[in-house]
XYZ file of N, CA and C in Angstrom:
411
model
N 203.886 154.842 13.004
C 203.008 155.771 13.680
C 201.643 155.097 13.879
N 201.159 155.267 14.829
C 199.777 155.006 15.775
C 198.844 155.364 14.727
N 197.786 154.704 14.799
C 196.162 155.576 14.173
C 195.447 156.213 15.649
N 195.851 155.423 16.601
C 195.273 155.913 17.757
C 196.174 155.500 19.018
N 195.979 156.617 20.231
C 196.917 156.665 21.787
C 195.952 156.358 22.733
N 196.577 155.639 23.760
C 196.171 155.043 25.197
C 196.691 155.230 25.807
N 196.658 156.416 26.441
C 197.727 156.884 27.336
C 196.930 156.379 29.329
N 197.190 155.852 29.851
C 197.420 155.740 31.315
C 198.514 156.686 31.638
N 197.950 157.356 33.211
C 198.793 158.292 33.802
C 199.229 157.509 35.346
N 200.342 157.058 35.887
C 200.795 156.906 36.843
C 200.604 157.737 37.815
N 199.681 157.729 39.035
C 199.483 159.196 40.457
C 200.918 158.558 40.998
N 201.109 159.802 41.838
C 202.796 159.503 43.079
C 201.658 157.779 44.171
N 200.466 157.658 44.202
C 199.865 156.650 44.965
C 200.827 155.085 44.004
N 201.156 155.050 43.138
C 201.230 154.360 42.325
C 200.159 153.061 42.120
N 198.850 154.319 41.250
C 197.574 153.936 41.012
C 197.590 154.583 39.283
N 196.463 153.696 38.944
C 196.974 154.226 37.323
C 195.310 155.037 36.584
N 195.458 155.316 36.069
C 193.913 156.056 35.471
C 194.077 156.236 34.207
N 193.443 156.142 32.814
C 191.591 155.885 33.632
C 191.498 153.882 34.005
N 190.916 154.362 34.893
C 190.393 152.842 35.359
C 189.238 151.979 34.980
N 188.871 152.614 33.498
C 187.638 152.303 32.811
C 188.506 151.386 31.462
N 187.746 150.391 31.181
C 188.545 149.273 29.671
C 188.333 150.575 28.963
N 189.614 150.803 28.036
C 189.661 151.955 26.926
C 189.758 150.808 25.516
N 188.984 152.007 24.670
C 189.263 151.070 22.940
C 190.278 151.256 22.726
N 190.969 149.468 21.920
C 192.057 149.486 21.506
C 192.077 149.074 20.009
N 191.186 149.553 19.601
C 191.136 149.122 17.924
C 190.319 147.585 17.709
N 190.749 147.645 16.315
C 189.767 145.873 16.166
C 190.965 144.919 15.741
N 190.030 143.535 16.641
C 190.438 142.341 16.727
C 191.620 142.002 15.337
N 192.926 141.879 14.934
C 193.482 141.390 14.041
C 194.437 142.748 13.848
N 194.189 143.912 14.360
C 195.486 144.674 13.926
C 196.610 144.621 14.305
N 197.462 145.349 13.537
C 198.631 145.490 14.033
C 199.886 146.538 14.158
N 200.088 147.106 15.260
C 200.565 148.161 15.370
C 199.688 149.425 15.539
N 198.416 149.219 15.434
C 198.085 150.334 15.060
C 197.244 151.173 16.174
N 197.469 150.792 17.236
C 197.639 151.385 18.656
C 198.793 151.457 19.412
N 199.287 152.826 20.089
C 199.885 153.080 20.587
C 199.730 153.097 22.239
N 200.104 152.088 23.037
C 199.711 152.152 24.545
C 201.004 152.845 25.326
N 200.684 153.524 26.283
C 201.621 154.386 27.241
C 201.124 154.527 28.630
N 202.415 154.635 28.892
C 202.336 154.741 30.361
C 202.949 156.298 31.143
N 202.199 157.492 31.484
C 203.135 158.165 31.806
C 203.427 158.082 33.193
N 205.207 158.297 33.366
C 205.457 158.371 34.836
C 205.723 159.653 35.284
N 205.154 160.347 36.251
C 205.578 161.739 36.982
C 206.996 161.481 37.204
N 207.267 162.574 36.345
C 208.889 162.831 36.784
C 209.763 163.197 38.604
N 208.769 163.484 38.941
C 209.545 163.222 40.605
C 208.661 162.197 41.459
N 207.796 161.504 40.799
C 207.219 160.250 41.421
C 207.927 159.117 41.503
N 207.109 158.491 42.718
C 208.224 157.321 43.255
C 208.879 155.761 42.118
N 208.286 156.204 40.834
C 208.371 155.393 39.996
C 209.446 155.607 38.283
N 209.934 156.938 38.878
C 211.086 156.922 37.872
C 212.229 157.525 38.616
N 212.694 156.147 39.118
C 213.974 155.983 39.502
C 214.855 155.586 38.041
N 215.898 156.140 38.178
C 216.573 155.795 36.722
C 216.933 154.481 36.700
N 217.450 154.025 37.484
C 218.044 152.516 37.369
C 216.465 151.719 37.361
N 215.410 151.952 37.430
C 214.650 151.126 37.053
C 214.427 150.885 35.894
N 214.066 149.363 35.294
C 213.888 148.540 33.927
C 212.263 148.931 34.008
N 211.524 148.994 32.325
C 210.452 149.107 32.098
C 210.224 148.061 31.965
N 208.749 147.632 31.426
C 208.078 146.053 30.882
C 207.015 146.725 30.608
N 206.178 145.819 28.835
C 204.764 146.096 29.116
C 204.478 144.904 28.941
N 203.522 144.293 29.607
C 202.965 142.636 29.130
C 201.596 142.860 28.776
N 201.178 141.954 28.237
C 199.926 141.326 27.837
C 199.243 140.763 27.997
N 197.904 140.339 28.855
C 197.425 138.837 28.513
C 196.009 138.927 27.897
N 196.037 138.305 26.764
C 194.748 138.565 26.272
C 193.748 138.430 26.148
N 192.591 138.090 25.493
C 191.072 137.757 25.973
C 191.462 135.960 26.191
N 191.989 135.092 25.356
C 192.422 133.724 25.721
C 193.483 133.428 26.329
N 193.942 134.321 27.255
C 194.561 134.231 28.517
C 196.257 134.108 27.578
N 196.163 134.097 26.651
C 197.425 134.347 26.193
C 198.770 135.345 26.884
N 199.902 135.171 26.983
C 201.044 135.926 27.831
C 201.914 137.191 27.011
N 202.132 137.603 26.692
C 203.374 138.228 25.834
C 204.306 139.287 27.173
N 205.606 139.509 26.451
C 206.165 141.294 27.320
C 206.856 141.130 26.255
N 207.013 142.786 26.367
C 207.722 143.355 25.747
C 209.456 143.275 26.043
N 210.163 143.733 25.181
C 211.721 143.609 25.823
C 212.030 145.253 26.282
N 212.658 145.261 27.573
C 212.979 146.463 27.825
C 212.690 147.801 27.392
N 211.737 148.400 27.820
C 211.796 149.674 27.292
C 212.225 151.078 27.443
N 212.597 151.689 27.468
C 213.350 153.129 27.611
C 211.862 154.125 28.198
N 212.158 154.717 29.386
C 211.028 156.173 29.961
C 211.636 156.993 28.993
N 210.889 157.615 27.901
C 210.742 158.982 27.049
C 210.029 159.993 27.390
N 210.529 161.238 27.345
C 209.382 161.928 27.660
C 208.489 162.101 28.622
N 208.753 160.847 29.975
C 208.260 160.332 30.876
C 207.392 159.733 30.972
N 207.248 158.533 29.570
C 206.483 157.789 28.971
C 207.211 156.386 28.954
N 206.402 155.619 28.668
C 206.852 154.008 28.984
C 205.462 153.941 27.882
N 206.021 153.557 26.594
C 205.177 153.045 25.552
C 205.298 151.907 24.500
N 204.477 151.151 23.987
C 204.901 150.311 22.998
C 203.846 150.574 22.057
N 203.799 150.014 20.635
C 202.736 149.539 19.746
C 201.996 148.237 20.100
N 200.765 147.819 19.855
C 200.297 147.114 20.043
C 200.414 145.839 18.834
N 200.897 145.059 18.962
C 200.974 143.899 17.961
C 199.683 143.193 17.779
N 199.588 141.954 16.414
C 198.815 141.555 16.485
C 198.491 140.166 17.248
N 199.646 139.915 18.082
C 199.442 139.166 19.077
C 198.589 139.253 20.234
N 198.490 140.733 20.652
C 197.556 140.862 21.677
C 196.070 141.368 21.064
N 196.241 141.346 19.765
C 194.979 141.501 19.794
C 194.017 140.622 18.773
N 194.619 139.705 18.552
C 194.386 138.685 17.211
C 192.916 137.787 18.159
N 192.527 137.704 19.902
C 191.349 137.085 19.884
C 189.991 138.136 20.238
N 190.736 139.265 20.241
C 189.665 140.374 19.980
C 189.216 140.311 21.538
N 188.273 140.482 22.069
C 187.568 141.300 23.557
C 188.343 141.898 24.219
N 188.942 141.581 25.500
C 189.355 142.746 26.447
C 190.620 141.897 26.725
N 191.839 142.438 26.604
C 193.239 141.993 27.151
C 193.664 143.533 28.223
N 193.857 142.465 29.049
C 194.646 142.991 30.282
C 196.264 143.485 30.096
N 196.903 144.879 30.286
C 198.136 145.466 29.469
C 198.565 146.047 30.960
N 200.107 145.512 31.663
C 200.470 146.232 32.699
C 201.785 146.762 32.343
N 202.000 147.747 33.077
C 203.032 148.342 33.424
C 203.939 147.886 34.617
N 205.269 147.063 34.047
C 205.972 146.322 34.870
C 207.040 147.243 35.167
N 207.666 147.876 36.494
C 208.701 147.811 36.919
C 209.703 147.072 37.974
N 210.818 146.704 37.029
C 211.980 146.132 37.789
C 213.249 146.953 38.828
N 213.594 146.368 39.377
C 215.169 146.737 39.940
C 215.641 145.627 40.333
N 216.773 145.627 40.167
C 217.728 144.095 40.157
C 216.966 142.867 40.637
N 215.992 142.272 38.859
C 215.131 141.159 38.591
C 214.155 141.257 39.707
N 213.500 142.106 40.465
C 212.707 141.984 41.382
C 211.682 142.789 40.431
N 210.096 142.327 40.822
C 208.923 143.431 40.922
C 208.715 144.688 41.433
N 208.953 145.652 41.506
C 208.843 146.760 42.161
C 207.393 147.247 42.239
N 206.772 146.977 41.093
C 205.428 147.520 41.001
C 204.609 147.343 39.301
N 203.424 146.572 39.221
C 202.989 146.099 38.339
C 201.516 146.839 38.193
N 201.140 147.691 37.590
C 199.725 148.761 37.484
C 199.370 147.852 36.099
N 198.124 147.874 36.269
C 197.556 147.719 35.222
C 196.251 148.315 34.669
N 195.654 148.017 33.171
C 195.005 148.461 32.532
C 194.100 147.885 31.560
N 193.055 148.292 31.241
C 192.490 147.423 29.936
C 192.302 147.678 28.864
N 192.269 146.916 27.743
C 191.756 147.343 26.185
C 190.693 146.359 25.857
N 189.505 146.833 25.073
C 188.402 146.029 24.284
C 189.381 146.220 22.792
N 188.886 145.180 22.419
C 189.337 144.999 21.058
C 188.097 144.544 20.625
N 187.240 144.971 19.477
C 186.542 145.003 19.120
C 186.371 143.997 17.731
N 185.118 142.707 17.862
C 185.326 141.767 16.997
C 185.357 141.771 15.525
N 185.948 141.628 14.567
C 186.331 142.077 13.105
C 184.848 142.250 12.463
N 183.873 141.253 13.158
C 182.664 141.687 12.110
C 181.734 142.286 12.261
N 181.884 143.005 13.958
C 181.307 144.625 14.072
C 182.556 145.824 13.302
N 183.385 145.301 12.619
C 184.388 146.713 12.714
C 183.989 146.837 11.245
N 184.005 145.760 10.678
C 183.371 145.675 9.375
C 182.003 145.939 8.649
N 181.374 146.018 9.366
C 179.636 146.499 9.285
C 180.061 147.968 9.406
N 180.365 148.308 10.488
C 180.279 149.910 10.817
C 181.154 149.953 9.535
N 182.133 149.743 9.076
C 183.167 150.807 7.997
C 182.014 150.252 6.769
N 181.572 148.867 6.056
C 180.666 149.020 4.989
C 179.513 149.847 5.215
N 178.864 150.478 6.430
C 178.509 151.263 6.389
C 178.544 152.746 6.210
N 179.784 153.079 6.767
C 180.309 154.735 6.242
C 180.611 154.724 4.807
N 181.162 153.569 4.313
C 181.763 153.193 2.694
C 180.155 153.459 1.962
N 179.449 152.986 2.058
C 177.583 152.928 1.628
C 177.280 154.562 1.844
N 177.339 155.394 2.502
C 177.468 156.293 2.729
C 177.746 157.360 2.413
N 179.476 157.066 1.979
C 180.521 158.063 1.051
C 180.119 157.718 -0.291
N 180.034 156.698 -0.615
C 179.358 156.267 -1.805
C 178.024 156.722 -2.610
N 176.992 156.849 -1.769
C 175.788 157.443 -1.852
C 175.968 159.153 -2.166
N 176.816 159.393 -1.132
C 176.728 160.742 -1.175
C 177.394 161.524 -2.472
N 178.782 160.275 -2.894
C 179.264 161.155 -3.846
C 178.446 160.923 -5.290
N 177.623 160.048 -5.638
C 176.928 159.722 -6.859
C 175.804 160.899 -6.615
N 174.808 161.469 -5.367
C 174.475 162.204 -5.355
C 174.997 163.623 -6.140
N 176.196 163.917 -5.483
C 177.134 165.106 -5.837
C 177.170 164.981 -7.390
């Protein structure tokens, strides 16, 4: 299970939103974002015989995809590994569909990944915090 969702919504334009870089957690996690894709169920993009894909490329231009994924729910989702996010800034995450090995249509999206030693200041700071407060108490 996710600590946090990124959901992109597929329009029938086959245009994707939001079109703003969304947070995807900090630099080195793993799993612990959930990215999705939803497809409108009578939009031109869930044809059943179509194959899913999610790929990756990350802030050092790094490649990954995913292997085949199943539309749930009318969702096209994976976890985020720590492959795409191990150089931290902004990796580029699309939504690939196939039909017999062809492109049909590739939307994409962004994530900031945020560098380990801002993620670490902010949490020793709430920790300094909870700390303070409970010796107060």
């Amino acid at each position: 299970m996710a600590i946090r969702n990124v959901l992109y919504t597929v329009s029938d334009d086959s245009t994707i939103t939001p079109t703003t870089t969304q947070y995807g957690g900090v630099q080195g996690e793993h799993n612990a974002t959930q990215v999705a894709f939803y497809i409108p169920p009578y939009g031109p993009l869930a044809n059943p015989n179509y194959r899913y894909y999610i790929e990756c490329v990350d802030s050092a231009g790094g490649y990954d995809r995913t292997p085949e994924l199943r539309r749930l729910v009318n969702r096209v989702y994976t976890l985020v590994p720590l492959a795409w996010t191990q150089y931290g800034g902004i990796s580029t995450v699309r939504l690939i569909v196939e039909a017999d090995g062809e492109i049909i249509c590739s939307l994409e999206g962004r994530l900031q990944f945020e560098d380990r030693g801002e993620a670490i200041a902010q949490v020793d700071g709430l920790l300094r915090t909870d700390i303070t407060q409970a010796v107060e108490t």
